[in-house]
PDB file of C-alpha atoms in Angstrom:
ATOM      1  CA  MET A1033       0.000   0.000   0.000  1.00 76.00           C
ATOM      2  CA  ARG A1034       1.157   3.505  -0.687  1.00 81.00           C
ATOM      3  CA  PRO A1035       1.259   6.127   2.076  1.00 78.00           C
ATOM      4  CA  LYS A1036      -1.833   7.842   0.660  1.00 86.00           C
ATOM      5  CA  HIS A1037      -3.773   4.551   0.905  1.00 85.00           C
ATOM      6  CA  VAL A1038      -2.664   4.054   4.505  1.00 84.00           C
ATOM      7  CA  TRP A1039      -3.704   7.608   5.327  1.00 88.00           C
ATOM      8  CA  SER A1040      -7.091   7.171   3.584  1.00 89.00           C
ATOM      9  CA  THR A1041      -7.794   3.942   5.425  1.00 91.00           C
ATOM     10  CA  ARG A1042      -6.841   5.397   8.810  1.00 91.00           C
ATOM     11  CA  THR A1043      -8.953   8.485   8.219  1.00 93.00           C
ATOM     12  CA  LYS A1044     -11.973   6.441   7.139  1.00 94.00           C
ATOM     13  CA  LEU A1045     -11.754   4.155  10.176  1.00 94.00           C
ATOM     14  CA  GLN A1046     -11.388   7.175  12.493  1.00 94.00           C
ATOM     15  CA  ILE A1047     -14.364   9.011  10.987  1.00 94.00           C
ATOM     16  CA  GLU A1048     -16.508   5.873  11.258  1.00 95.00           C
ATOM     17  CA  GLY A1049     -15.495   5.418  14.922  1.00 95.00           C
ATOM     18  CA  ARG A1050     -14.189   1.902  14.347  1.00 95.00           C
ATOM     19  CA  ALA A1051     -11.754   1.768  17.280  1.00 96.00           C
ATOM     20  CA  ARG A1052     -10.967  -1.949  16.981  1.00 95.00           C
ATOM     21  CA  ASP A1053     -10.356  -1.804  13.254  1.00 96.00           C
ATOM     22  CA  LEU A1054      -8.198   1.322  13.531  1.00 96.00           C
ATOM     23  CA  ALA A1055      -6.099  -0.246  16.296  1.00 95.00           C
ATOM     24  CA  MET A1056      -5.737  -3.462  14.290  1.00 95.00           C
ATOM     25  CA  PHE A1057      -4.872  -1.663  11.050  1.00 94.00           C
ATOM     26  CA  ASN A1058      -2.269   0.564  12.708  1.00 93.00           C
ATOM     27  CA  LEU A1059      -0.788  -2.336  14.653  1.00 94.00           C
ATOM     28  CA  ALA A1060      -0.554  -4.458  11.495  1.00 91.00           C
ATOM     29  CA  ILE A1061       1.300  -1.687   9.657  1.00 89.00           C
ATOM     30  CA  ASP A1062       3.705  -0.909  12.530  1.00 89.00           C
ATOM     31  CA  SER A1063       4.398  -4.490  13.579  1.00 88.00           C
ATOM     32  CA  LYS A1064       5.001  -5.952  10.112  1.00 85.00           C
ATOM     33  CA  LEU A1065       3.574  -9.223  11.462  1.00 87.00           C
ATOM     34  CA  ARG A1066       1.852 -11.951   9.484  1.00 88.00           C
ATOM     35  CA  GLY A1067      -1.928 -12.094   9.782  1.00 88.00           C
ATOM     36  CA  CYS A1068      -1.835 -15.159  12.039  1.00 90.00           C
ATOM     37  CA  ASP A1069       0.376 -13.208  14.464  1.00 91.00           C
ATOM     38  CA  VAL A1070      -1.659  -9.975  14.391  1.00 91.00           C
ATOM     39  CA  ASP A1071      -4.875 -11.722  15.321  1.00 91.00           C
ATOM     40  CA  ALA A1072      -3.187 -13.610  18.183  1.00 91.00           C
ATOM     41  CA  ILE A1073      -1.731 -10.529  19.938  1.00 94.00           C
ATOM     42  CA  ARG A1074      -2.587 -10.362  23.615  1.00 93.00           C
ATOM     43  CA  VAL A1075      -3.111  -7.188  25.607  1.00 94.00           C
ATOM     44  CA  GLU A1076       0.128  -7.688  27.558  1.00 94.00           C
ATOM     45  CA  ASP A1077       2.113  -7.957  24.309  1.00 94.00           C
ATOM     46  CA  VAL A1078       1.536  -4.270  23.618  1.00 94.00           C
ATOM     47  CA  ALA A1079       0.117  -2.779  26.833  1.00 92.00           C
ATOM     48  CA  ALA A1080       1.349  -4.696  29.866  1.00 85.00           C
ATOM     49  CA  GLY A1081       1.106  -1.663  32.173  1.00 84.00           C
ATOM     50  CA  GLY A1082      -2.327  -0.539  31.035  1.00 79.00           C
ATOM     51  CA  TYR A1083      -1.006   1.824  28.367  1.00 87.00           C
ATOM     52  CA  THR A1084       0.466   0.952  25.017  1.00 92.00           C
ATOM     53  CA  ALA A1085       4.255   0.726  25.092  1.00 91.00           C
ATOM     54  CA  ASP A1086       6.679   2.370  22.657  1.00 93.00           C
ATOM     55  CA  ARG A1087       8.014  -1.063  21.685  1.00 92.00           C
ATOM     56  CA  ALA A1088       6.590  -4.556  21.715  1.00 92.00           C
ATOM     57  CA  THR A1089       7.839  -8.078  21.165  1.00 91.00           C
ATOM     58  CA  VAL A1090       5.748 -10.878  19.692  1.00 91.00           C
ATOM     59  CA  ARG A1091       6.870 -14.451  19.030  1.00 90.00           C
ATOM     60  CA  GLN A1092       6.051 -15.453  15.467  1.00 88.00           C
ATOM     61  CA  LYS A1093       4.020 -18.614  14.974  1.00 90.00           C
ATOM     62  CA  LYS A1094       5.764 -19.559  11.730  1.00 89.00           C
ATOM     63  CA  THR A1095       9.376 -19.213  12.845  1.00 87.00           C
ATOM     64  CA  GLY A1096       9.072 -19.313  16.634  1.00 89.00           C
ATOM     65  CA  ARG A1097      11.374 -16.289  16.780  1.00 87.00           C
ATOM     66  CA  PRO A1098      10.536 -13.119  18.657  1.00 89.00           C
ATOM     67  CA  VAL A1099      10.080  -9.956  16.609  1.00 86.00           C
ATOM     68  CA  ARG A1100      10.544  -6.578  18.259  1.00 87.00           C
ATOM     69  CA  PHE A1101       8.886  -3.516  16.750  1.00 89.00           C
ATOM     70  CA  GLU A1102       8.201   0.116  17.523  1.00 90.00           C
ATOM     71  CA  LEU A1103       4.703   1.488  17.788  1.00 93.00           C
ATOM     72  CA  SER A1104       4.048   4.939  16.345  1.00 92.00           C
ATOM     73  CA  GLU A1105       2.256   7.579  18.384  1.00 94.00           C
ATOM     74  CA  GLN A1106      -0.919   7.170  16.342  1.00 93.00           C
ATOM     75  CA  THR A1107      -0.848   3.402  16.836  1.00 94.00           C
ATOM     76  CA  ARG A1108      -0.346   3.787  20.583  1.00 95.00           C
ATOM     77  CA  GLN A1109      -3.252   6.236  20.708  1.00 96.00           C
ATOM     78  CA  ALA A1110      -5.505   3.950  18.651  1.00 96.00           C
ATOM     79  CA  VAL A1111      -4.707   0.929  20.851  1.00 96.00           C
ATOM     80  CA  ASP A1112      -5.172   2.978  24.047  1.00 96.00           C
ATOM     81  CA  ASP A1113      -8.559   4.243  22.799  1.00 96.00           C
ATOM     82  CA  TYR A1114      -9.585   0.699  21.913  1.00 95.00           C
ATOM     83  CA  LEU A1115      -8.498  -0.658  25.317  1.00 95.00           C
ATOM     84  CA  LYS A1116     -10.396   2.119  27.064  1.00 94.00           C
ATOM     85  CA  ALA A1117     -13.550   1.451  25.021  1.00 94.00           C
ATOM     86  CA  THR A1118     -13.466  -2.317  25.582  1.00 93.00           C
ATOM     87  CA  GLY A1119     -11.984  -2.578  29.076  1.00 92.00           C
ATOM     88  CA  LYS A1120      -9.635  -5.337  27.947  1.00 91.00           C
ATOM     89  CA  ARG A1121      -7.013  -6.438  30.467  1.00 89.00           C
ATOM     90  CA  PRO A1122      -3.702  -8.351  30.370  1.00 90.00           C
ATOM     91  CA  GLY A1123      -4.320 -12.054  29.779  1.00 90.00           C
ATOM     92  CA  GLU A1124      -6.971 -11.393  27.147  1.00 92.00           C
ATOM     93  CA  PHE A1125      -6.596 -11.447  23.391  1.00 93.00           C
ATOM     94  CA  LEU A1126      -6.446  -7.934  22.020  1.00 94.00           C
ATOM     95  CA  PHE A1127      -8.687  -8.796  19.074  1.00 93.00           C
ATOM     96  CA  THR A1128     -11.455 -11.282  19.728  1.00 91.00           C
ATOM     97  CA  GLY A1129     -13.812 -12.595  17.109  1.00 83.00           C
ATOM     98  CA  ARG A1130     -17.155 -14.263  16.800  1.00 82.00           C
ATOM     99  CA  ARG A1131     -16.057 -17.416  18.629  1.00 82.00           C
ATOM    100  CA  GLY A1132     -16.310 -15.710  22.006  1.00 78.00           C
ATOM    101  CA  PRO A1133     -14.458 -13.344  24.345  1.00 77.00           C
ATOM    102  CA  ASN A1134     -11.802 -15.878  25.313  1.00 84.00           C
ATOM    103  CA  ARG A1135     -10.787 -16.770  21.749  1.00 89.00           C
ATOM    104  CA  ASN A1136      -8.737 -14.706  19.359  1.00 89.00           C
ATOM    105  CA  MET A1137     -10.038 -13.489  16.042  1.00 90.00           C
ATOM    106  CA  THR A1138      -9.424 -16.004  13.274  1.00 90.00           C
ATOM    107  CA  THR A1139      -6.998 -15.234  10.491  1.00 89.00           C
ATOM    108  CA  ARG A1140      -9.915 -15.546   8.070  1.00 92.00           C
ATOM    109  CA  GLN A1141     -11.938 -12.934   9.975  1.00 93.00           C
ATOM    110  CA  TYR A1142      -8.917 -10.641   9.904  1.00 90.00           C
ATOM    111  CA  ALA A1143      -8.505 -11.188   6.142  1.00 91.00           C
ATOM    112  CA  ARG A1144     -12.171 -10.295   5.572  1.00 93.00           C
ATOM    113  CA  LEU A1145     -11.700  -7.070   7.539  1.00 92.00           C
ATOM    114  CA  VAL A1146      -8.618  -6.159   5.519  1.00 91.00           C
ATOM    115  CA  SER A1147     -10.562  -6.734   2.276  1.00 92.00           C
ATOM    116  CA  GLU A1148     -13.321  -4.480   3.580  1.00 94.00           C
ATOM    117  CA  TRP A1149     -10.851  -1.718   4.542  1.00 92.00           C
ATOM    118  CA  ILE A1150      -9.091  -1.961   1.167  1.00 90.00           C
ATOM    119  CA  GLY A1151     -12.350  -1.814  -0.764  1.00 92.00           C
ATOM    120  CA  SER A1152     -13.648   1.116   1.279  1.00 91.00           C
ATOM    121  CA  VAL A1153     -10.836   3.367   0.014  1.00 89.00           C
ATOM    122  CA  GLY A1154     -11.303   2.397  -3.619  1.00 91.00           C
ATOM    123  CA  LEU A1155      -8.605  -0.268  -3.969  1.00 88.00           C
ATOM    124  CA  ASP A1156      -9.202  -3.715  -5.408  1.00 89.00           C
ATOM    125  CA  PRO A1157      -9.338  -6.216  -2.503  1.00 86.00           C
ATOM    126  CA  ARG A1158      -8.114  -8.923  -4.879  1.00 88.00           C
ATOM    127  CA  LEU A1159      -4.813  -7.056  -5.236  1.00 84.00           C
ATOM    128  CA  PHE A1160      -4.209  -6.260  -1.558  1.00 83.00           C
ATOM    129  CA  GLY A1161      -4.505  -8.433   1.526  1.00 78.00           C
ATOM    130  CA  THR A1162      -3.082  -9.096   4.959  1.00 79.00           C
ATOM    131  CA  HIS A1163       0.396  -9.592   3.542  1.00 76.00           C
ATOM    132  CA  SER A1164       0.163  -6.168   1.900  1.00 77.00           C
ATOM    133  CA  LEU A1165      -0.119  -4.628   5.369  1.00 75.00           C
ATOM    134  CA  ARG A1166       2.907  -6.645   6.515  1.00 69.00           C
ATOM    135  CA  ARG A1167       5.013  -5.374   3.624  1.00 70.00           C
ATOM    136  CA  THR A1168       3.888  -1.736   3.634  1.00 74.00           C
ATOM    137  CA  LYS A1169       6.213  -0.322   6.284  1.00 72.00           C
ATOM    138  CA  ALA A1170       9.063  -2.602   5.221  1.00 66.00           C
ATOM    139  CA  ILE A1171       8.858  -1.314   1.647  1.00 66.00           C
ATOM    140  CA  LEU A1172       8.855   2.296   2.834  1.00 69.00           C
ATOM    141  CA  ILE A1173      11.928   1.617   4.978  1.00 62.00           C
ATOM    142  CA  TYR A1174      13.691  -0.088   2.075  1.00 61.00           C
ATOM    143  CA  ARG A1175      12.920   2.836  -0.243  1.00 69.00           C
ATOM    144  CA  ARG A1176      14.392   5.276   2.281  1.00 74.00           C
ATOM    145  CA  THR A1177      17.478   3.280   3.218  1.00 77.00           C
ATOM    146  CA  GLY A1178      18.153   0.796   0.417  1.00 76.00           C
ATOM    147  CA  ASN A1179      19.173  -1.656   3.153  1.00 73.00           C
ATOM    148  CA  LEU A1180      17.631  -5.028   2.299  1.00 75.00           C
ATOM    149  CA  ARG A1181      19.233  -6.819   5.263  1.00 75.00           C
ATOM    150  CA  ALA A1182      17.662  -4.346   7.699  1.00 68.00           C
ATOM    151  CA  VAL A1183      14.244  -4.979   6.160  1.00 66.00           C
ATOM    152  CA  GLN A1184      14.755  -8.753   6.382  1.00 71.00           C
ATOM    153  CA  LEU A1185      15.584  -8.384  10.062  1.00 68.00           C
ATOM    154  CA  LEU A1186      12.531  -6.195  10.633  1.00 64.00           C
ATOM    155  CA  LEU A1187      10.300  -8.800   9.015  1.00 67.00           C
ATOM    156  CA  GLY A1188      11.974 -11.634  10.894  1.00 64.00           C
ATOM    157  CA  THR A1189      12.503 -13.604   7.702  1.00 62.00           C
ATOM    158  CA  ALA A1190      15.141 -16.202   7.066  1.00 56.00           C
ATOM    159  CA  THR A1191      17.658 -15.176   4.473  1.00 52.00           C
ATOM    160  CA  TYR A1192      19.429 -17.100   1.773  1.00 46.00           C
ATOM    161  CA  CYS A1193      23.151 -17.385   2.447  1.00 44.00           C
ATOM    162  CA  PRO A1194      25.090 -19.183  -0.271  1.00 44.00           C
ATOM    163  CA  ARG A1195      27.846 -21.438   0.998  1.00 43.00           C
ATOM    164  CA  THR A1196      31.308 -20.314   0.216  1.00 40.00           C
ATOM    165  CA  THR A1197      34.063 -22.739  -0.543  1.00 39.00           C
ATOM    166  CA  GLY A1198      37.579 -22.026   0.342  1.00 39.00           C
TER     167      GLY A1198
END
């Protein structure tokens, strides 16, 4: 997604008063996590002391490795507003779905929300999905720095290292 699309989506979610969706969208962009990791975030992962922290660490399901990320001021504000509106506490999933208050949102539910957000700002939901949110900030960082290794580290991806003979 381009910065103007991110801005449009954030603005639309704010105007519509969709606190959960705004917090989830912002967190997905800032964290660069896969969809299965975004929907499994617990309150204490981002707001252990009652307020959203500047940095958070989440262990990835796919790799089992922890990923540390910074949360922007607008993400912290969105998550704080969402926590205040819902009264969620440490020990609970940040984003619950239709399966009940003690179960996290499914990755499929999250994907449907992303498609809805994408479509609401005039983009084709078939061209953008949960992985688009994961890549958005990483692509912006790469464009600014040109440092591919830094982006790989931010995404927590394994890298190809050819063997050298000697």
